[in-house]
Protein backbone atom coordinates (compact mmCIF):
# COMPACT_ATOMS: atom_id res chain seq x y z
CA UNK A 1 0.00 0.00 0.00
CA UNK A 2 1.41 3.51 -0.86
CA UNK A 3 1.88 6.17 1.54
CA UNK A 4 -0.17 8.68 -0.50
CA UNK A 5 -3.04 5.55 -0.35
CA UNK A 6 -3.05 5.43 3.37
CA UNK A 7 -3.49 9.10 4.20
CA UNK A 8 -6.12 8.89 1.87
CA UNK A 9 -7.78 6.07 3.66
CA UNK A 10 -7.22 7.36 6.97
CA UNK A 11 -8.40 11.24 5.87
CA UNK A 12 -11.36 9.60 4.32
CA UNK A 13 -12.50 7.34 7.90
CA UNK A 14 -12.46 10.58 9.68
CA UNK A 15 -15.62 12.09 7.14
CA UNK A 16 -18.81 10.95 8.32
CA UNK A 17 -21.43 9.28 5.84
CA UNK A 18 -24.86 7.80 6.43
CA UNK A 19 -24.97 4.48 6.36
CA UNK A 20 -26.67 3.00 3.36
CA UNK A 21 -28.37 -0.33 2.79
CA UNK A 22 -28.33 -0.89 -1.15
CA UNK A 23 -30.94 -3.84 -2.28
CA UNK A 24 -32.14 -4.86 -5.64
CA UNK A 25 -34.36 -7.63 -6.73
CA UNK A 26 -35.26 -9.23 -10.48
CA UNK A 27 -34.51 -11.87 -12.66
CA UNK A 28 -30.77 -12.39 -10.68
CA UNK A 29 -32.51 -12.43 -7.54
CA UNK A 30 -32.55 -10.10 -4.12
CA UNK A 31 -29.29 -8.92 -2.64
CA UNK A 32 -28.27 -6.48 0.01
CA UNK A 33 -25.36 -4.49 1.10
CA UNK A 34 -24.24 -2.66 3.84
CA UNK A 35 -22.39 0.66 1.87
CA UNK A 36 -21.32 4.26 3.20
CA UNK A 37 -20.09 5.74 -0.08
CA UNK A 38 -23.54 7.39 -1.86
CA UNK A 39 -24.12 10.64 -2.79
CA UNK A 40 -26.56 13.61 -4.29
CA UNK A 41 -25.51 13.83 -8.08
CA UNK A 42 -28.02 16.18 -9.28
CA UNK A 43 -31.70 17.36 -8.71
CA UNK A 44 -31.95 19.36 -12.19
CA UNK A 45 -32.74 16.53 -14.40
CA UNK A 46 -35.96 14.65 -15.22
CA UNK A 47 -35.23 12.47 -12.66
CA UNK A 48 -32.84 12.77 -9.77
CA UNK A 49 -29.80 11.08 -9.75
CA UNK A 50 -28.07 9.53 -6.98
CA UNK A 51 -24.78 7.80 -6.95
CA UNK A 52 -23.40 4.33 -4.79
CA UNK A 53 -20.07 3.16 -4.91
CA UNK A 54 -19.09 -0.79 -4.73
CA UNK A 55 -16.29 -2.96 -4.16
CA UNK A 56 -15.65 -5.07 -7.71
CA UNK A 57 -14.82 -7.74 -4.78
CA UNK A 58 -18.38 -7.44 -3.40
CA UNK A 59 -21.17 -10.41 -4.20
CA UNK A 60 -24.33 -7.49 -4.42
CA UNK A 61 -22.28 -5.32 -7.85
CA UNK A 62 -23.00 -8.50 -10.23
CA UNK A 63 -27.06 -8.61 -9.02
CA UNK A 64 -27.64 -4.96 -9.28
CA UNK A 65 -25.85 -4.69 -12.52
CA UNK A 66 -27.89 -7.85 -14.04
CA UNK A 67 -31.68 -6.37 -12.40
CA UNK A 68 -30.95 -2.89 -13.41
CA UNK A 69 -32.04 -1.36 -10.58
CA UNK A 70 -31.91 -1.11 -6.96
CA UNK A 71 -33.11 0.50 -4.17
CA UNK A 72 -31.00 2.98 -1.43
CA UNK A 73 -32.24 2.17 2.19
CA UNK A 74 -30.93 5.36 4.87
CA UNK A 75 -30.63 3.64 7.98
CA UNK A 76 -31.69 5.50 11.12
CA UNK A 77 -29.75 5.68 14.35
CA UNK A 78 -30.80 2.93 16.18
CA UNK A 79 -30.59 0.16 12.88
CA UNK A 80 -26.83 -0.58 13.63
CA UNK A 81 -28.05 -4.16 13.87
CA UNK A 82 -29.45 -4.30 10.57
CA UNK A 83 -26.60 -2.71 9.08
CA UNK A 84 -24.43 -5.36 10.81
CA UNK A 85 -26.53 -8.00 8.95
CA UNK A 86 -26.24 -6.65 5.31
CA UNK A 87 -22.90 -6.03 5.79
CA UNK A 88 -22.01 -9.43 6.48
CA UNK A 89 -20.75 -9.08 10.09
CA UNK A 90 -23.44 -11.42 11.67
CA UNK A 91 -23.97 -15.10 9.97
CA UNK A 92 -26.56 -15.13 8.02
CA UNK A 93 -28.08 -17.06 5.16
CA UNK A 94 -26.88 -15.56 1.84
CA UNK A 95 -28.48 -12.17 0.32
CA UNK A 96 -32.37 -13.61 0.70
CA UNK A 97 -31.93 -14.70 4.22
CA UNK A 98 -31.30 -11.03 5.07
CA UNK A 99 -34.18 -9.86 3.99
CA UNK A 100 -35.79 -12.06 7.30
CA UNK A 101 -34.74 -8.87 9.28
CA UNK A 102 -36.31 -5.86 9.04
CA UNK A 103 -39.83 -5.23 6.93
CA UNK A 104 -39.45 -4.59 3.57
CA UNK A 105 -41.91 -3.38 0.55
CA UNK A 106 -40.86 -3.35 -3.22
CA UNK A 107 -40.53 -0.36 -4.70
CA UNK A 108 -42.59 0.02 -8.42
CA UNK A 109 -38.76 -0.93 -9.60
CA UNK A 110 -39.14 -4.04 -7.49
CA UNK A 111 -36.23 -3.30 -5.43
CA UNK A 112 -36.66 -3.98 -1.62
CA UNK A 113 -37.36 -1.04 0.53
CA UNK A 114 -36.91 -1.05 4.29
CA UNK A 115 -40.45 -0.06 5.82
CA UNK A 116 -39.15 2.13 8.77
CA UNK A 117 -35.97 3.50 6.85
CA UNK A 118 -35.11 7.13 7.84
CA UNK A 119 -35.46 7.30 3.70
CA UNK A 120 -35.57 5.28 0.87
CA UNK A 121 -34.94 5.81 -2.99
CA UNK A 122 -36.24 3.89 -5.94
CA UNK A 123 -33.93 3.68 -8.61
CA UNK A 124 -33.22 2.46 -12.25
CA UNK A 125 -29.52 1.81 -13.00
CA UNK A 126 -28.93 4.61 -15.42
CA UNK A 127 -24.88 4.47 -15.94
CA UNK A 128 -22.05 2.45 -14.25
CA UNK A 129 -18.50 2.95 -14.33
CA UNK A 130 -15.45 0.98 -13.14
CA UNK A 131 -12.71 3.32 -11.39
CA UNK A 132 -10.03 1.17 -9.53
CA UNK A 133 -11.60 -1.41 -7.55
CA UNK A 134 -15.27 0.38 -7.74
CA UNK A 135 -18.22 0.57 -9.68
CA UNK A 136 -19.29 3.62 -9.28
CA UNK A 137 -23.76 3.16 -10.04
CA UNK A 138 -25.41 6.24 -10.78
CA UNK A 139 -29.63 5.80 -10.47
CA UNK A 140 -32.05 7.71 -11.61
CA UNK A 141 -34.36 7.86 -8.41
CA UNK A 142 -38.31 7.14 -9.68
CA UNK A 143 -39.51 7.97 -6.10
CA UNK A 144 -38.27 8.73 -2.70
CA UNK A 145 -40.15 7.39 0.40
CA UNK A 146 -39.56 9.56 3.43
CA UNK A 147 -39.78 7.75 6.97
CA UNK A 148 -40.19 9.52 10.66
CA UNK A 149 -37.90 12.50 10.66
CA UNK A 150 -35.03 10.83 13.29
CA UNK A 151 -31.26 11.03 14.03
CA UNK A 152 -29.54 8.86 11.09
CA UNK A 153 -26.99 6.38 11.90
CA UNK A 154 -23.16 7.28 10.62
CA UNK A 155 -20.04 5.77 9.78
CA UNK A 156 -17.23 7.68 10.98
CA UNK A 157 -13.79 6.74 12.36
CA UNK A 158 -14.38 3.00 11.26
CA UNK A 159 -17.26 2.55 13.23
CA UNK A 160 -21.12 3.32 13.71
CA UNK A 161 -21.66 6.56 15.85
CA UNK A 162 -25.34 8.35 16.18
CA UNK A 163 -25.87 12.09 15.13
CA UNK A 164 -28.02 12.72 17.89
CA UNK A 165 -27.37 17.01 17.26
CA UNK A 166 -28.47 16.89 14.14
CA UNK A 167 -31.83 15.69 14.88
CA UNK A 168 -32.15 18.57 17.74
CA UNK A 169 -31.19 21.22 15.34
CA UNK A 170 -33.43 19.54 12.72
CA UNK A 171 -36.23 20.00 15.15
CA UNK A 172 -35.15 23.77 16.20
CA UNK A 173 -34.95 25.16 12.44
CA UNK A 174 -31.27 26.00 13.06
């Protein structure tokens, strides 16, 4: 590992992210992962655009890219468990026996959608591109189902941590 790698790595642990539960479902069957790296790409198009970012190394890129779509599960503060689960830390059946935790509704894609999610977007794979060791999925959201405005659960520092402030200055208009 390079120097200039490692300070990357270690720079990027110390930015928080929400923690992300990325499903899909079709004719190569449901799957689930446990991600951090998704972002806004842009509201000014006929659909809004969202983007995840997935290890080549990880079992859920071949699904999403053979359904074509997928769904983007934001995980609330208290879902740590269920973040542990898709993320492979607890033993569990493959990617449907997953699914036995926590509710889930399809989306119209037909992408899973965690019932009590903080929010969840619907999404058609619209472009994917390979950059190092990622592919880098870029959906173009079809609807966005909003849960009970609560704290979210982060990543930071290589481990779950609540954003319990936010929610209070959420709440205060500040």
């Amino acid at each position: 590992m390079t120097a200039l790698r490692q300070s990357f790595l270690d720079a990027m642990s110390r930015i928080a992210a929400t923690v992300t539960i990325v499903t899909t479902d079709g004719p190569s069957g449901p799957f689930g992962m446990t991600v951090s790296a998704m972002s806004s790409v842009s509201a000014d198009t006929e659909h809004p655009v969202l983007l995840v970012c997935i290890n080549q190394n990880c079992s859920g890129a071949a699904p999403i890219l053979a359904n074509r779509v997928f769904g983007v599960n934001i995980l609330r503060g208290d879902q740590a468990g269920l973040a542990d689960v898709f993320a492979g830390r607890t033993a569990q059946a493959g990617g449907q026996g997953k699914f036995a935790n926590g509710r889930w509704l399809r989306g119209a894609s037909g992408a899973p959608l965690l019932d009590d999610a903080l929010v969840s977007f619907d999404c058609r794979l619209e472009r994917e591109l390979t950059i190092g060791k990622h592919h880098v999925l870029f959906g173009a959201v079809d609807d966005v189902r909003l849960g009970q405005s609560r704290a979210p659960l982060i990543y930071v520092d290589r481990g779950y941590a609540r954003a319990e402030h936010l929610a209070v200055l959420a709440s205060t208009g500040r």
